[in-house]
């Protein structure tokens, strides 16, 4: 995939995952990074269980990236915790 496809996939999947976990977006840059890291984590996890990971810019890859981003957000919230905004 090209860098533009990774950025678009990251933006879409990071936004969806942050809406599922936080009910609010994390911000455009954080959503992109979260989605890209989520795609890597999701691809790794799906490969561990014998399924295919990210295969390109398609619906399956978006699903894998969203699952990975949800895992990343859950781990982040478990480590950092949820703090009330000041």
PDB file of C-alpha atoms in Angstrom:
ATOM      1  CA  UNK A   1       0.000   0.000   0.000  1.00  0.00           C
ATOM      2  CA  UNK A   2       1.119   3.544  -0.599  1.00  0.00           C
ATOM      3  CA  UNK A   3       1.721   6.006   2.209  1.00  0.00           C
ATOM      4  CA  UNK A   4      -1.482   7.850   1.259  1.00  0.00           C
ATOM      5  CA  UNK A   5      -3.487   4.625   1.589  1.00  0.00           C
ATOM      6  CA  UNK A   6      -1.938   3.945   5.014  1.00  0.00           C
ATOM      7  CA  UNK A   7      -2.820   7.487   6.142  1.00  0.00           C
ATOM      8  CA  UNK A   8      -6.421   7.158   4.898  1.00  0.00           C
ATOM      9  CA  UNK A   9      -6.791   3.711   6.454  1.00  0.00           C
ATOM     10  CA  UNK A  10      -5.307   5.058   9.677  1.00  0.00           C
ATOM     11  CA  UNK A  11      -7.631   8.050   9.743  1.00  0.00           C
ATOM     12  CA  UNK A  12     -10.768   5.991   9.125  1.00  0.00           C
ATOM     13  CA  UNK A  13      -9.950   3.134  11.494  1.00  0.00           C
ATOM     14  CA  UNK A  14      -8.505   5.368  14.226  1.00  0.00           C
ATOM     15  CA  UNK A  15     -11.590   7.577  14.145  1.00  0.00           C
ATOM     16  CA  UNK A  16     -13.948   4.588  14.336  1.00  0.00           C
ATOM     17  CA  UNK A  17     -11.995   2.991  17.189  1.00  0.00           C
ATOM     18  CA  UNK A  18     -11.814   6.215  19.191  1.00  0.00           C
ATOM     19  CA  UNK A  19     -15.574   6.709  18.731  1.00  0.00           C
ATOM     20  CA  UNK A  20     -16.208   3.161  19.986  1.00  0.00           C
ATOM     21  CA  UNK A  21     -13.926   3.454  23.019  1.00  0.00           C
ATOM     22  CA  UNK A  22     -14.118   7.145  23.978  1.00  0.00           C
ATOM     23  CA  UNK A  23     -17.338   8.289  22.275  1.00  0.00           C
ATOM     24  CA  UNK A  24     -15.245  11.235  21.020  1.00  0.00           C
ATOM     25  CA  UNK A  25     -12.444  11.481  18.499  1.00  0.00           C
ATOM     26  CA  UNK A  26      -8.864  11.779  19.650  1.00  0.00           C
ATOM     27  CA  UNK A  27      -7.969  14.426  17.073  1.00  0.00           C
ATOM     28  CA  UNK A  28      -7.004  13.996  13.428  1.00  0.00           C
ATOM     29  CA  UNK A  29      -3.273  13.380  13.949  1.00  0.00           C
ATOM     30  CA  UNK A  30      -3.777  11.026  16.896  1.00  0.00           C
ATOM     31  CA  UNK A  31      -6.525   9.174  14.989  1.00  0.00           C
ATOM     32  CA  UNK A  32      -4.176   8.659  12.018  1.00  0.00           C
ATOM     33  CA  UNK A  33      -1.338   7.398  14.211  1.00  0.00           C
ATOM     34  CA  UNK A  34      -3.743   5.261  16.242  1.00  0.00           C
ATOM     35  CA  UNK A  35      -5.169   3.729  13.068  1.00  0.00           C
ATOM     36  CA  UNK A  36      -1.759   2.969  11.561  1.00  0.00           C
ATOM     37  CA  UNK A  37      -0.490   1.414  14.802  1.00  0.00           C
ATOM     38  CA  UNK A  38      -3.829  -0.374  15.100  1.00  0.00           C
ATOM     39  CA  UNK A  39      -3.408  -1.805  11.602  1.00  0.00           C
ATOM     40  CA  UNK A  40      -0.002  -3.170  12.558  1.00  0.00           C
ATOM     41  CA  UNK A  41      -1.248  -4.580  15.870  1.00  0.00           C
ATOM     42  CA  UNK A  42      -4.427  -5.958  14.297  1.00  0.00           C
ATOM     43  CA  UNK A  43      -2.485  -7.545  11.442  1.00  0.00           C
ATOM     44  CA  UNK A  44      -0.131  -9.178  13.947  1.00  0.00           C
ATOM     45  CA  UNK A  45      -3.008 -10.466  16.105  1.00  0.00           C
ATOM     46  CA  UNK A  46      -4.999 -11.765  13.131  1.00  0.00           C
ATOM     47  CA  UNK A  47      -1.912 -13.542  11.780  1.00  0.00           C
ATOM     48  CA  UNK A  48      -1.397 -15.158  15.203  1.00  0.00           C
ATOM     49  CA  UNK A  49      -4.830 -16.785  15.049  1.00  0.00           C
ATOM     50  CA  UNK A  50      -4.330 -17.933  11.459  1.00  0.00           C
ATOM     51  CA  UNK A  51      -6.308 -15.272   9.609  1.00  0.00           C
ATOM     52  CA  UNK A  52      -5.110 -12.673   7.135  1.00  0.00           C
ATOM     53  CA  UNK A  53      -4.084  -9.236   8.315  1.00  0.00           C
ATOM     54  CA  UNK A  54      -4.086  -6.011   6.353  1.00  0.00           C
ATOM     55  CA  UNK A  55      -4.286  -6.826   2.649  1.00  0.00           C
ATOM     56  CA  UNK A  56      -4.745  -3.384   1.115  1.00  0.00           C
ATOM     57  CA  UNK A  57      -7.218  -0.533   1.242  1.00  0.00           C
ATOM     58  CA  UNK A  58     -10.436  -2.530   1.609  1.00  0.00           C
ATOM     59  CA  UNK A  59     -13.179  -3.337   4.112  1.00  0.00           C
ATOM     60  CA  UNK A  60     -11.339  -6.304   5.662  1.00  0.00           C
ATOM     61  CA  UNK A  61      -8.216  -4.241   6.301  1.00  0.00           C
ATOM     62  CA  UNK A  62     -10.315  -1.494   7.861  1.00  0.00           C
ATOM     63  CA  UNK A  63     -11.927  -4.073  10.164  1.00  0.00           C
ATOM     64  CA  UNK A  64      -8.521  -5.471  11.149  1.00  0.00           C
ATOM     65  CA  UNK A  65      -7.173  -1.957  11.771  1.00  0.00           C
ATOM     66  CA  UNK A  66     -10.200  -0.980  13.887  1.00  0.00           C
ATOM     67  CA  UNK A  67      -9.824  -4.100  16.043  1.00  0.00           C
ATOM     68  CA  UNK A  68      -6.111  -3.379  16.459  1.00  0.00           C
ATOM     69  CA  UNK A  69      -6.786   0.275  17.310  1.00  0.00           C
ATOM     70  CA  UNK A  70      -9.378  -0.770  19.904  1.00  0.00           C
ATOM     71  CA  UNK A  71      -6.760  -3.041  21.494  1.00  0.00           C
ATOM     72  CA  UNK A  72      -4.210  -0.198  21.479  1.00  0.00           C
ATOM     73  CA  UNK A  73      -6.727   2.220  23.059  1.00  0.00           C
ATOM     74  CA  UNK A  74      -7.760  -0.332  25.694  1.00  0.00           C
ATOM     75  CA  UNK A  75      -4.126  -0.918  26.661  1.00  0.00           C
ATOM     76  CA  UNK A  76      -3.481   2.843  26.722  1.00  0.00           C
ATOM     77  CA  UNK A  77      -6.467   3.437  29.008  1.00  0.00           C
ATOM     78  CA  UNK A  78      -5.428   0.536  31.252  1.00  0.00           C
ATOM     79  CA  UNK A  79      -1.927   1.960  31.656  1.00  0.00           C
ATOM     80  CA  UNK A  80      -2.627   5.697  31.728  1.00  0.00           C
ATOM     81  CA  UNK A  81      -6.163   5.595  33.064  1.00  0.00           C
ATOM     82  CA  UNK A  82      -8.933   8.008  32.313  1.00  0.00           C
ATOM     83  CA  UNK A  83      -8.348  11.461  33.692  1.00  0.00           C
ATOM     84  CA  UNK A  84     -11.027  14.117  33.740  1.00  0.00           C
ATOM     85  CA  UNK A  85     -10.199  17.075  31.492  1.00  0.00           C
ATOM     86  CA  UNK A  86      -8.958  20.113  33.344  1.00  0.00           C
TER      87      UNK A  86
END
